[in-house]
Amino acid sequence: MESIRIFLADAAHKLFSVLQMDVKTAFMHGSLKEDVYVCQPEGFIDADHPSHVYKLKKALYGSSSKGLVYVDGIIFSSTHPRPDIVHATCLCARYQAKPTEKHIKEVKRIFRYLWGTVNTGLWYTKDSGFKLTGFSDVDYARCKDTFKSTSEYVSLSACCAQVLWMRTQLTDYGLHFKKIPIYCDLKSAIAISCNPVQHSRTKGIVVRYHFIKEHMEKGTIELYFVKTDYQLADLFTKALPTDRFNYLVRRLGMRSLSPQELDRLAKSQ
């Protein structure tokens, strides 16, 4: 999905037109949890066993179970174009193995929010430039880690890995980035990342998370402190008050894109 987003962002930045082709394969690949049997189709009836039936291995278009196999994926697909529901969706997903009435109500609430903001989408102006910037945060309250700085440090390493992957992808588009800024709202985590010396508080961290220090020394990335009020990553990791949620959604570049608003924005460019 990240590769598709990068492609579309580059195409929009260069004012390219994108053509899409799709092949309908809906309900063809869902795994069945129960035994489902169907009659032999016309033209493929076994002459030696005409009364036998087939046992399905995958969901078949037209069968009564096809929709049930795919309905649980609809809400997850919605998180791709709508990053503002990522946290709520992931929170509900924790209970999908054994949902209760409470969880069903929360999922319905997400759908009501989507219904009320159906025209909301990302909007960037032509002169906004093409920048690669990272925001790192973690919901340490739900983390089993003892120290907030330690969990935030691990989150920084994961963010760094994602940024470096995107940097490699963007190189194929002729875009080269050096000293990529990553913003974190915890100074102690930044201090650990900038300090090449190991100490007792970091000895329990798996070695693979320390590669961020190497890239700090190389100058590939730069870490900056950002106040919690302006931390965009909070939108994806925490349940927020309405005012702050709406503020971060606007800062992310999301706005109402109704046909009338699109016409107005197009004329203002």
Backbone as JSON, one array per atom type, in Angstrom:
{
  "sequence": "MESIRIFLADAAHKLFSVLQMDVKTAFMHGSLKEDVYVCQPEGFIDADHPSHVYKLKKALYGSSSKGLVYVDGIIFSSTHPRPDIVHATCLCARYQAKPTEKHIKEVKRIFRYLWGTVNTGLWYTKDSGFKLTGFSDVDYARCKDTFKSTSEYVSLSACCAQVLWMRTQLTDYGLHFKKIPIYCDLKSAIAISCNPVQHSRTKGIVVRYHFIKEHMEKGTIELYFVKTDYQLADLFTKALPTDRFNYLVRRLGMRSLSPQELDRLAKSQ",
  "N": [[0.82, -1.2, 0.0], [1.99, 1.23, 0.75], [3.74, 1.63, -1.38], [1.98, 2.14, -3.49], [0.81, 4.5, -2.6], [3.04, 6.21, -2.63], [3.56, 6.26, -5.37], [1.18, 7.47, -6.36], [1.33, 9.93, -5.04], [3.64, 11.03, -6.18], [2.83, 11.16, -8.85], [0.71, 12.99, -8.66], [2.1, 15.22, -7.78], [3.64, 15.8, -10.0], [1.72, 16.42, -11.79], [0.65, 14.37, -13.35], [-1.53, 12.18, -15.21], [-3.31, 9.41, -14.03], [-4.03, 6.16, -14.99], [-6.18, 3.44, -14.37], [-6.51, -0.07, -14.14], [-8.54, -2.85, -13.53], [-9.28, -6.17, -12.46], [-12.06, -8.06, -11.9], [-12.21, -10.0, -9.16], [-13.64, -10.54, -6.95], [-14.66, -12.16, -3.96], [-13.38, -14.55, -4.55], [-11.2, -15.63, -3.31], [-11.43, -16.01, -0.59], [-10.91, -17.72, 2.49], [-12.61, -20.55, 3.72], [-14.31, -21.3, 6.76], [-15.97, -23.34, 7.39], [-17.44, -26.44, 6.25], [-18.44, -26.54, 2.92], [-20.52, -27.56, 0.31], [-21.06, -28.1, -3.19], [-23.09, -28.62, -6.13], [-22.16, -30.52, -9.07], [-21.02, -28.57, -11.76], [-22.74, -27.75, -14.87], [-21.65, -29.38, -17.8], [-19.35, -30.25, -16.69], [-19.78, -32.59, -15.4], [-19.1, -35.58, -13.77], [-19.1, -38.54, -15.41], [-18.9, -41.09, -14.34], [-19.52, -40.71, -11.69], [-22.09, -39.23, -11.25], [-23.74, -38.31, -9.22], [-22.19, -37.27, -7.26], [-20.77, -34.61, -5.23], [-19.03, -31.42, -5.04], [-16.5, -30.34, -2.75], [-15.88, -27.23, -1.42], [-12.86, -25.37, -1.44], [-12.22, -22.72, -1.37], [-13.98, -19.56, -1.01], [-16.88, -19.3, -2.99], [-18.19, -17.44, -5.66], [-21.51, -16.48, -5.44], [-22.29, -18.31, -3.57], [-23.87, -18.73, -0.34], [-22.2, -18.12, 1.74], [-20.24, -16.42, 0.91], [-20.26, -13.6, 1.29], [-19.92, -13.34, 4.04], [-17.31, -14.07, 4.44], [-15.86, -11.93, 3.59], [-16.78, -9.61, 4.82], [-15.56, -8.82, 7.21], [-13.28, -7.61, 6.39], [-13.85, -5.18, 5.28], [-13.89, -2.85, 6.9], [-11.22, -2.65, 7.57], [-10.06, -2.09, 5.14], [-10.95, 0.45, 4.85], [-9.25, 1.99, 6.37], [-7.06, 2.65, 4.84], [-7.52, 4.82, 2.89], [-8.44, 6.54, 4.79], [-6.85, 7.74, 7.21], [-7.59, 8.8, 9.66], [-9.14, 7.05, 11.12], [-7.61, 4.99, 11.93], [-6.55, 4.36, 14.53], [-8.89, 3.82, 16.08], [-9.97, 1.68, 14.63], [-7.95, -0.29, 14.78], [-7.98, -0.7, 17.5], [-10.49, -1.87, 17.91], [-10.04, -4.16, 16.45], [-8.59, -5.83, 18.06], [-10.34, -7.38, 19.42], [-11.63, -9.0, 17.66], [-11.66, -11.75, 17.51], [-13.3, -12.61, 19.54], [-15.8, -10.95, 19.79], [-17.96, -8.67, 21.59], [-21.19, -7.25, 22.47], [-20.61, -4.64, 23.12], [-18.3, -4.1, 21.61], [-19.3, -4.32, 19.04], [-20.96, -2.1, 18.98], [-19.03, -0.09, 19.05], [-17.79, -0.46, 16.59], [-19.92, 0.17, 14.89], [-20.09, 2.81, 15.52], [-17.78, 3.8, 14.33], [-18.47, 3.44, 11.64], [-20.6, 5.23, 11.49], [-19.24, 7.6, 11.84], [-17.69, 7.61, 9.5], [-19.75, 7.78, 7.65], [-20.73, 10.31, 8.17], [-18.59, 11.86, 7.42], [-18.07, 11.49, 4.73], [-17.05, 12.78, 2.51], [-14.53, 13.54, 3.21], [-11.02, 13.92, 2.79], [-7.49, 13.71, 1.84], [-5.68, 16.67, 1.13], [-3.37, 18.46, -0.69], [-1.6, 21.36, -1.56], [-0.36, 22.61, -4.75], [2.08, 23.87, -4.47], [3.2, 22.77, -2.23], [5.42, 21.21, -2.15], [7.73, 18.35, -2.16], [8.36, 16.46, 0.34], [10.09, 14.41, 2.74], [9.22, 13.39, 5.77], [9.21, 12.35, 9.17], [7.15, 11.28, 11.92], [7.28, 10.16, 15.16], [5.86, 8.08, 17.63], [4.48, 6.44, 20.53], [2.09, 4.4, 22.19], [2.69, 4.25, 25.18], [1.42, 3.59, 27.54], [0.02, 1.27, 27.17], [2.03, -0.41, 26.73], [4.19, -3.08, 27.61], [6.66, -2.5, 28.44], [8.9, -1.15, 30.87], [9.97, 1.44, 30.97], [9.12, 4.61, 29.68], [10.8, 6.06, 27.98], [12.34, 4.03, 26.89], [10.5, 2.45, 25.41], [9.68, 4.4, 23.62], [12.05, 4.83, 22.29], [12.41, 2.4, 20.94], [10.22, 2.64, 19.26], [11.09, 4.82, 17.74], [13.17, 3.63, 16.31], [11.73, 1.83, 14.71], [10.26, 3.65, 13.21], [12.36, 4.92, 11.89], [13.29, 2.8, 10.29], [11.11, 2.5, 8.53], [11.12, 5.01, 7.28], [13.61, 4.96, 5.98], [13.16, 2.9, 4.17], [11.19, 4.07, 2.56], [12.7, 6.16, 1.58], [14.49, 4.79, -0.06], [12.68, 3.8, -1.97], [11.78, 6.21, -3.11], [14.04, 7.05, -4.38], [14.03, 5.76, -6.81], [12.28, 7.32, -8.17], [13.69, 9.48, -8.79], [14.11, 11.17, -6.69], [15.98, 12.41, -4.07], [16.96, 12.24, -0.73], [18.51, 13.69, 2.09], [19.56, 13.72, 5.49], [17.01, 13.25, 6.82], [14.25, 14.52, 8.53], [12.97, 13.49, 11.68], [10.41, 13.59, 13.99], [9.98, 13.63, 17.48], [8.3, 13.36, 20.62], [9.57, 13.09, 23.05], [12.23, 13.88, 24.95], [14.17, 12.34, 26.27], [14.23, 9.91, 24.86], [15.27, 10.8, 22.45], [17.77, 11.59, 23.36], [18.9, 9.12, 24.06], [19.1, 7.98, 21.53], [20.98, 9.63, 20.36], [23.22, 9.17, 21.81], [26.12, 7.35, 21.7], [27.06, 5.61, 23.6], [26.35, 2.77, 25.55], [24.11, 2.1, 28.27], [22.84, 1.08, 31.53], [20.04, 1.24, 31.34], [19.41, 0.67, 28.76], [20.35, -1.81, 28.14], [18.7, -3.99, 27.94], [17.43, -3.81, 25.54], [16.77, -5.12, 22.35], [19.36, -5.82, 20.01], [18.89, -5.11, 17.33], [17.41, -2.81, 17.33], [19.11, -0.73, 17.74], [20.19, 0.33, 15.47], [19.44, 2.82, 14.67], [21.11, 4.64, 15.86], [23.4, 4.4, 14.35], [22.6, 5.49, 11.9], [22.11, 8.05, 12.72], [24.69, 8.92, 13.24], [25.74, 8.76, 10.68], [24.35, 10.74, 9.47], [22.08, 10.36, 8.04], [19.53, 10.6, 9.04], [17.8, 13.02, 11.09], [16.99, 13.91, 14.38], [14.32, 15.57, 15.99], [12.84, 17.5, 18.57], [9.41, 17.67, 19.35], [6.59, 19.32, 20.61], [4.01, 17.73, 22.54], [1.44, 18.58, 21.87], [1.61, 19.12, 19.19], [2.21, 16.76, 17.98], [1.86, 14.74, 15.38], [1.7, 11.98, 15.18], [0.21, 11.12, 17.32], [-2.37, 10.89, 16.52], [-2.61, 8.37, 15.5], [-2.04, 6.65, 17.54], [-3.31, 7.11, 19.97], [-6.35, 7.61, 21.88], [-8.08, 10.53, 21.48], [-9.16, 13.79, 22.72], [-12.04, 15.5, 21.33], [-11.54, 18.11, 20.24], [-8.72, 18.2, 19.95], [-8.32, 16.0, 18.31], [-9.67, 16.8, 15.94], [-8.05, 18.98, 15.32], [-5.53, 17.79, 14.75], [-6.25, 16.23, 12.58], [-6.79, 18.2, 10.69], [-4.22, 19.32, 10.5], [-2.93, 17.22, 9.34], [-3.68, 17.45, 6.78], [-6.18, 16.83, 5.93], [-9.45, 17.4, 4.73], [-12.81, 18.53, 3.96], [-13.94, 17.32, 0.91], [-16.02, 17.85, -0.94], [-17.94, 18.01, -4.03], [-18.47, 20.75, -4.59], [-16.59, 22.02, -2.96], [-14.22, 21.04, -4.08], [-14.28, 22.23, -6.6], [-14.01, 24.9, -5.84], [-11.48, 24.87, -4.62], [-9.9, 24.1, -6.79], [-10.11, 26.32, -8.46], [-8.81, 28.18, -6.96], [-6.18, 27.58, -7.12]],
  "CA": [[0.0, 0.0, 0.0], [2.88, 2.39, 0.77], [4.28, 1.82, -2.74], [0.92, 2.77, -4.29], [0.68, 5.88, -2.13], [4.19, 6.97, -3.14], [3.35, 6.43, -6.81], [0.12, 8.46, -6.57], [1.81, 11.23, -4.58], [4.58, 11.54, -7.19], [2.05, 11.5, -10.04], [-0.03, 14.23, -8.38], [3.08, 16.31, -7.68], [4.1, 16.12, -11.35], [0.51, 16.68, -12.58], [0.43, 13.27, -14.28], [-2.82, 11.49, -15.15], [-3.13, 8.0, -13.7], [-5.06, 5.26, -15.49], [-6.27, 2.25, -13.54], [-7.2, -1.24, -14.68], [-8.83, -3.8, -12.47], [-9.93, -7.42, -12.85], [-12.96, -8.43, -10.82], [-12.01, -11.33, -8.56], [-14.27, -10.48, -5.63], [-15.19, -13.4, -3.38], [-12.76, -15.72, -5.19], [-10.03, -16.11, -2.59], [-11.65, -16.07, 0.85], [-10.82, -19.05, 3.09], [-13.83, -20.96, 4.41], [-14.11, -21.9, 8.08], [-16.87, -24.47, 7.52], [-17.53, -27.28, 5.05], [-19.48, -26.13, 1.98], [-20.54, -28.45, -0.85], [-21.85, -27.62, -4.33], [-23.34, -29.61, -7.18], [-21.25, -30.46, -10.21], [-21.53, -27.63, -12.77], [-23.06, -28.3, -16.18], [-20.51, -29.49, -18.68], [-18.22, -30.82, -15.96], [-20.33, -33.67, -14.58], [-18.35, -36.83, -13.86], [-20.0, -39.58, -15.91], [-18.85, -42.25, -13.46], [-20.1, -40.36, -10.39], [-22.94, -38.05, -11.5], [-24.43, -37.86, -8.0], [-21.22, -36.72, -6.31], [-20.71, -33.15, -5.12], [-17.69, -30.87, -4.8], [-16.26, -29.63, -1.5], [-15.16, -26.0, -1.73], [-11.66, -24.99, -0.69], [-12.26, -21.26, -1.28], [-15.33, -19.0, -1.16], [-17.33, -19.3, -4.38], [-19.13, -16.36, -5.96], [-22.87, -17.0, -5.55], [-22.63, -19.11, -2.4], [-24.41, -17.91, 0.75], [-21.15, -17.79, 2.71], [-19.21, -15.57, 0.3], [-20.24, -12.26, 1.88], [-19.44, -13.41, 5.41], [-15.86, -14.21, 4.42], [-15.23, -10.66, 3.25], [-17.32, -8.44, 5.51], [-14.66, -8.35, 8.26], [-12.17, -6.87, 5.8], [-14.3, -3.9, 4.75], [-13.49, -1.74, 7.75], [-9.77, -2.52, 7.51], [-9.77, -1.42, 3.87], [-11.28, 1.87, 5.0], [-8.17, 2.71, 7.04], [-6.05, 3.08, 3.88], [-7.76, 6.2, 2.47], [-8.9, 7.34, 5.93], [-5.95, 7.53, 8.36], [-8.17, 9.3, 10.9], [-9.83, 5.99, 11.86], [-6.65, 3.9, 12.14], [-6.47, 3.97, 15.94], [-10.16, 3.21, 16.51], [-10.12, 0.4, 13.95], [-6.99, -1.24, 15.35], [-8.43, -1.0, 18.86], [-11.59, -2.84, 17.78], [-9.52, -5.39, 15.86], [-8.04, -6.68, 19.12], [-11.4, -8.23, 19.97], [-12.4, -9.61, 16.58], [-11.78, -13.19, 17.72], [-14.43, -12.85, 20.45], [-16.44, -9.64, 20.0], [-19.17, -8.57, 22.4], [-22.11, -6.2, 22.02], [-19.89, -3.37, 23.29], [-17.39, -3.91, 20.48], [-20.13, -4.08, 17.85], [-21.4, -0.69, 19.05], [-17.89, 0.75, 18.69], [-17.6, -0.57, 15.13], [-21.0, 0.95, 14.28], [-19.75, 4.23, 15.71], [-16.8, 4.12, 13.28], [-19.21, 3.56, 10.38], [-21.37, 6.49, 11.53], [-18.27, 8.69, 11.61], [-17.36, 7.59, 8.08], [-20.93, 8.25, 6.92], [-20.83, 11.76, 8.36], [-17.43, 12.54, 6.82], [-17.85, 10.7, 3.52], [-16.29, 13.56, 1.53], [-13.24, 13.94, 3.77], [-9.86, 13.31, 2.15], [-6.24, 14.46, 1.93], [-5.53, 17.72, 0.13], [-2.11, 19.19, -0.63], [-1.5, 22.35, -2.63], [0.69, 22.35, -5.73], [3.36, 24.42, -4.04], [3.55, 22.22, -0.93], [6.71, 20.53, -2.24], [7.76, 16.9, -1.97], [9.28, 16.28, 1.46], [10.0, 13.16, 3.49], [9.3, 13.75, 7.18], [8.64, 11.31, 10.02], [6.7, 11.58, 13.28], [7.33, 8.9, 15.91], [5.21, 8.1, 18.94], [4.03, 5.12, 20.96], [1.15, 4.43, 23.31], [3.46, 3.52, 26.19], [0.55, 3.16, 28.63], [-0.37, -0.11, 26.89], [3.25, -1.16, 26.45], [4.66, -3.82, 28.77], [7.96, -1.97, 28.79], [8.9, -0.41, 32.12], [10.32, 2.84, 30.78], [8.54, 5.29, 28.53], [11.87, 6.42, 27.07], [12.78, 2.82, 26.2], [9.5, 2.1, 24.4], [9.73, 5.45, 22.6], [13.28, 4.59, 21.53], [12.1, 1.3, 20.03], [9.33, 3.21, 18.25], [11.92, 5.63, 16.86], [13.89, 2.72, 15.42], [10.76, 1.33, 13.73], [9.97, 4.78, 12.32], [13.56, 5.1, 11.07], [13.3, 1.74, 9.28], [10.09, 2.82, 7.53], [11.58, 6.18, 6.54], [14.7, 4.54, 5.1], [12.55, 2.13, 3.07], [10.55, 5.05, 1.67], [13.8, 6.89, 0.94], [14.97, 3.93, -1.15], [11.65, 3.79, -3.01], [11.74, 7.52, -3.77], [15.23, 7.18, -5.23], [13.63, 5.3, -8.14], [11.52, 8.41, -8.8], [14.61, 10.6, -9.0], [14.08, 12.04, -5.51], [17.04, 12.04, -3.14], [16.81, 12.95, 0.54], [19.56, 13.56, 3.08], [19.19, 14.27, 6.79], [15.55, 13.21, 6.91], [13.82, 14.88, 9.89], [12.0, 12.68, 12.4], [10.0, 14.35, 15.18], [9.61, 12.82, 18.64], [7.87, 14.24, 21.72], [10.22, 12.7, 24.29], [13.65, 14.27, 24.85], [15.03, 11.26, 26.75], [14.39, 8.95, 23.77], [16.19, 11.43, 21.5], [19.09, 11.55, 23.98], [19.4, 7.75, 23.92], [19.43, 7.77, 20.12], [22.16, 10.43, 20.01], [24.34, 8.77, 22.66], [26.68, 6.07, 21.23], [27.45, 4.79, 24.75], [25.26, 1.99, 26.13], [24.06, 2.14, 29.72], [22.01, 0.03, 32.13], [18.63, 1.34, 30.96], [19.22, 0.22, 27.37], [20.98, -3.11, 27.91], [17.68, -4.99, 27.64], [16.85, -3.59, 24.22], [17.33, -6.0, 21.32], [20.41, -5.12, 19.25], [18.44, -4.6, 16.04], [16.81, -1.49, 17.47], [20.15, 0.28, 17.91], [20.73, 0.8, 14.2], [19.1, 4.23, 14.52], [22.3, 5.41, 16.25], [24.3, 4.37, 13.2], [22.11, 6.43, 10.89], [22.3, 9.38, 13.28], [26.1, 9.25, 13.04], [25.95, 8.94, 9.24], [23.65, 11.93, 9.02], [20.95, 9.98, 7.19], [18.33, 11.16, 9.67], [18.0, 13.97, 12.18], [15.88, 13.85, 15.33], [13.91, 16.86, 16.52], [11.8, 17.44, 19.6], [8.16, 18.36, 19.05], [5.67, 19.29, 21.75], [2.94, 16.74, 22.4], [0.28, 19.21, 21.23], [1.81, 19.16, 17.74], [2.68, 15.45, 17.56], [0.89, 14.16, 14.45], [1.58, 10.54, 15.38], [-0.79, 10.83, 18.35], [-3.62, 10.57, 15.84], [-2.61, 6.94, 15.18], [-1.66, 5.83, 18.7], [-4.04, 7.42, 21.19], [-7.71, 8.16, 21.83], [-7.88, 11.95, 21.75], [-10.36, 14.63, 22.85], [-12.57, 15.91, 20.03], [-10.87, 19.31, 19.72], [-7.36, 17.87, 19.51], [-8.46, 15.09, 17.17], [-9.99, 17.61, 14.76], [-6.89, 19.81, 15.02], [-4.51, 16.96, 14.11], [-6.79, 15.85, 11.27], [-6.55, 19.35, 9.79], [-2.77, 19.44, 10.29], [-2.53, 16.14, 8.45], [-4.04, 17.85, 5.42], [-7.5, 16.3, 5.6], [-10.53, 18.39, 4.71], [-13.98, 18.13, 3.19], [-13.7, 17.41, -0.53], [-17.28, 17.76, -1.67], [-17.79, 18.55, -5.39], [-18.42, 22.21, -4.55], [-15.31, 22.42, -2.38], [-13.18, 20.73, -5.06], [-14.32, 23.3, -7.62], [-13.47, 26.12, -5.24], [-10.04, 24.69, -4.43], [-9.26, 24.07, -8.11], [-10.06, 27.69, -8.98], [-7.91, 28.99, -6.15], [-4.8, 27.18, -7.39]],
  "C": [[0.86, 1.26, 0.0], [3.43, 2.69, -0.62], [3.26, 2.52, -3.63], [0.75, 4.23, -3.89], [1.82, 6.75, -2.66], [4.02, 7.26, -4.62], [2.31, 7.52, -7.08], [0.57, 9.86, -6.14], [2.76, 11.85, -5.61], [3.84, 11.96, -8.45], [1.29, 12.8, -9.85], [0.92, 15.42, -8.34], [3.54, 16.76, -9.07], [2.94, 16.37, -12.32], [0.29, 15.62, -13.66], [-1.0, 12.75, -14.13], [-2.56, 10.01, -14.93], [-4.31, 7.2, -14.21], [-5.02, 3.97, -14.68], [-7.02, 1.14, -14.27], [-7.39, -2.24, -13.56], [-9.52, -5.03, -13.06], [-10.78, -7.87, -11.68], [-12.7, -9.86, -10.37], [-12.62, -11.37, -7.16], [-14.84, -11.83, -5.23], [-14.58, -14.66, -3.99], [-11.67, -16.35, -4.32], [-10.23, -16.21, -1.08], [-11.61, -17.5, 1.37], [-12.09, -19.35, 3.88], [-13.51, -21.62, 5.75], [-15.03, -23.1, 8.31], [-16.89, -25.25, 6.21], [-18.71, -26.83, 4.19], [-19.37, -27.01, 0.74], [-21.43, -27.87, -1.94], [-22.03, -28.75, -5.33], [-22.31, -29.47, -8.29], [-21.82, -29.52, -11.27], [-21.8, -28.31, -14.1], [-21.83, -28.28, -17.09], [-19.3, -30.12, -18.02], [-18.69, -31.94, -15.03], [-19.54, -34.95, -14.84], [-19.32, -37.94, -14.25], [-20.03, -40.8, -15.0], [-19.48, -41.98, -12.1], [-20.98, -39.13, -10.53], [-23.62, -37.5, -10.25], [-23.48, -37.26, -6.97], [-21.27, -35.2, -6.3], [-19.27, -32.72, -4.86], [-17.65, -30.2, -3.43], [-15.4, -28.41, -1.8], [-13.94, -25.81, -0.83], [-11.6, -23.48, -0.46], [-13.71, -20.79, -1.46], [-15.68, -18.89, -2.63], [-18.36, -18.2, -4.59], [-20.52, -16.96, -6.19], [-23.27, -17.84, -4.36], [-23.06, -18.2, -1.25], [-23.35, -17.45, 1.73], [-20.15, -16.78, 2.19], [-19.1, -14.21, 0.98], [-19.67, -12.26, 3.29], [-17.93, -13.49, 5.47], [-15.2, -12.86, 4.27], [-15.69, -9.48, 4.09], [-16.37, -7.92, 6.58], [-13.48, -7.57, 7.7], [-12.55, -5.49, 5.32], [-13.77, -2.74, 5.59], [-11.99, -1.55, 7.74], [-9.35, -1.84, 6.21], [-10.02, 0.07, 3.98], [-10.14, 2.66, 5.63], [-7.13, 3.22, 6.06], [-6.31, 4.5, 3.38], [-8.16, 7.11, 3.62], [-8.01, 7.09, 7.15], [-6.53, 7.99, 9.68], [-8.92, 8.24, 11.69], [-8.9, 4.82, 12.17], [-6.65, 3.43, 13.59], [-7.73, 3.26, 16.4], [-10.35, 1.83, 15.9], [-9.2, -0.65, 14.54], [-7.38, -1.63, 16.77], [-9.55, -2.03, 18.83], [-11.09, -4.18, 17.27], [-8.96, -6.34, 16.91], [-9.07, -7.69, 19.63], [-12.19, -8.95, 18.89], [-12.55, -11.12, 16.75], [-12.97, -13.53, 18.62], [-15.11, -11.52, 20.76], [-17.67, -9.74, 20.88], [-20.05, -7.45, 21.84], [-21.45, -4.82, 22.11], [-18.99, -3.08, 22.09], [-18.16, -3.66, 19.18], [-20.61, -2.63, 17.82], [-20.27, 0.25, 18.64], [-17.63, 0.73, 17.19], [-18.68, 0.24, 14.4], [-20.72, 2.45, 14.41], [-18.73, 4.69, 14.66], [-17.51, 4.32, 11.94], [-20.03, 4.85, 10.35], [-20.45, 7.68, 11.29], [-17.9, 8.77, 10.13], [-18.53, 8.13, 7.25], [-21.04, 9.77, 7.01], [-19.69, 12.55, 7.75], [-17.06, 11.87, 5.5], [-17.01, 11.46, 2.49], [-14.91, 13.98, 2.02], [-12.1, 13.2, 3.08], [-8.63, 14.18, 2.31], [-6.15, 15.48, 0.8], [-4.2, 18.44, 0.35], [-2.05, 20.15, -1.81], [-0.33, 22.03, -3.55], [2.06, 22.81, -5.26], [3.81, 23.88, -2.67], [4.89, 21.49, -0.95], [6.6, 19.04, -2.02], [8.81, 16.61, -0.9], [9.04, 14.93, 2.13], [10.26, 13.49, 4.96], [8.62, 12.67, 8.01], [8.22, 11.84, 11.38], [6.61, 10.25, 14.03], [6.69, 9.06, 17.27], [4.78, 6.68, 19.27], [3.07, 5.29, 22.12], [1.76, 3.62, 24.44], [2.6, 3.02, 27.34], [0.09, 1.73, 28.43], [0.84, -0.97, 26.58], [3.72, -1.85, 27.72], [6.02, -3.33, 29.24], [7.87, -1.12, 30.06], [9.08, 1.08, 31.9], [9.68, 3.42, 29.54], [9.62, 5.61, 27.5], [12.34, 5.22, 26.26], [11.8, 2.44, 25.1], [9.48, 3.13, 23.28], [10.95, 5.29, 21.71], [13.07, 3.48, 20.51], [11.19, 1.78, 18.91], [10.1, 4.06, 17.26], [12.67, 4.77, 15.86], [12.97, 2.18, 14.33], [10.42, 2.42, 12.72], [11.14, 5.02, 11.37], [13.61, 4.05, 9.96], [12.31, 2.03, 8.17], [10.53, 3.99, 6.66], [12.68, 5.81, 5.56], [14.18, 3.72, 3.93], [11.91, 3.08, 2.06], [11.61, 5.86, 0.92], [14.35, 6.1, -0.24], [13.97, 3.89, -2.3], [11.64, 5.1, -3.8], [12.96, 7.77, -4.64], [14.91, 6.75, -6.66], [12.83, 6.36, -8.89], [12.4, 9.64, -9.04], [14.63, 11.58, -7.85], [15.09, 11.55, -4.49], [16.94, 12.9, -1.88], [17.99, 12.65, 1.45], [19.1, 14.25, 4.36], [17.66, 14.4, 6.91], [15.11, 13.53, 8.34], [12.77, 13.91, 10.44], [11.7, 13.39, 13.72], [9.5, 13.4, 16.27], [9.26, 13.75, 19.8], [8.47, 13.86, 23.07], [11.73, 12.93, 24.17], [14.58, 13.14, 25.29], [15.26, 10.21, 25.68], [15.35, 9.49, 22.71], [17.61, 11.37, 22.04], [19.71, 10.16, 23.87], [19.86, 7.49, 22.5], [20.71, 8.49, 19.72], [23.4, 10.0, 20.79], [24.88, 7.41, 22.21], [27.05, 5.12, 22.36], [26.23, 4.08, 25.32], [25.29, 2.13, 27.65], [23.02, 1.15, 30.21], [20.56, 0.07, 31.66], [18.37, 0.81, 29.56], [19.79, -1.16, 27.12], [19.97, -4.2, 27.57], [17.05, -4.85, 26.28], [17.55, -4.48, 23.2], [18.25, -5.19, 20.42], [19.88, -4.48, 17.98], [17.83, -3.2, 16.13], [17.85, -0.37, 17.58], [20.68, 0.83, 16.59], [20.4, 2.27, 13.95], [20.29, 5.11, 14.9], [23.28, 5.5, 15.09], [23.89, 5.4, 12.16], [22.16, 7.87, 11.41], [23.73, 9.84, 13.04], [26.4, 9.51, 11.57], [25.31, 10.22, 8.72], [22.49, 11.63, 8.09], [19.66, 10.59, 7.72], [18.74, 12.17, 10.74], [16.77, 13.94, 13.08], [15.61, 15.24, 15.91], [12.83, 16.65, 17.57], [10.58, 18.24, 19.15], [7.25, 18.25, 20.27], [4.51, 18.34, 21.47], [1.72, 17.31, 21.67], [0.37, 19.18, 19.71], [2.3, 17.83, 17.19], [1.62, 14.77, 16.69], [0.66, 12.67, 14.7], [0.57, 10.17, 16.45], [-2.13, 10.44, 17.73], [-3.76, 9.07, 15.6], [-2.38, 6.06, 16.4], [-2.52, 6.04, 19.93], [-5.48, 7.85, 20.9], [-7.63, 9.6, 22.3], [-9.21, 12.67, 21.99], [-10.77, 15.16, 21.48], [-11.81, 17.09, 19.43], [-9.48, 18.99, 19.2], [-7.38, 16.92, 18.32], [-8.72, 15.88, 15.89], [-8.81, 18.48, 14.34], [-5.82, 19.01, 14.27], [-4.96, 16.49, 12.73], [-6.56, 16.97, 10.26], [-5.07, 19.51, 9.49], [-2.26, 18.36, 9.34], [-2.83, 16.46, 6.99], [-5.39, 17.34, 4.98], [-8.55, 17.39, 5.69], [-11.68, 17.86, 3.88], [-13.73, 18.36, 1.71], [-14.99, 17.14, -1.3], [-17.08, 18.33, -3.07], [-17.68, 20.07, -5.42], [-17.08, 22.7, -4.01], [-14.15, 22.15, -3.34], [-13.12, 21.79, -6.15], [-13.69, 24.58, -7.08], [-11.96, 26.04, -5.08], [-9.29, 24.71, -5.75], [-9.11, 25.48, -8.68], [-9.07, 28.56, -8.22], [-6.45, 28.68, -6.4], [-4.19, 28.04, -8.49]]
}
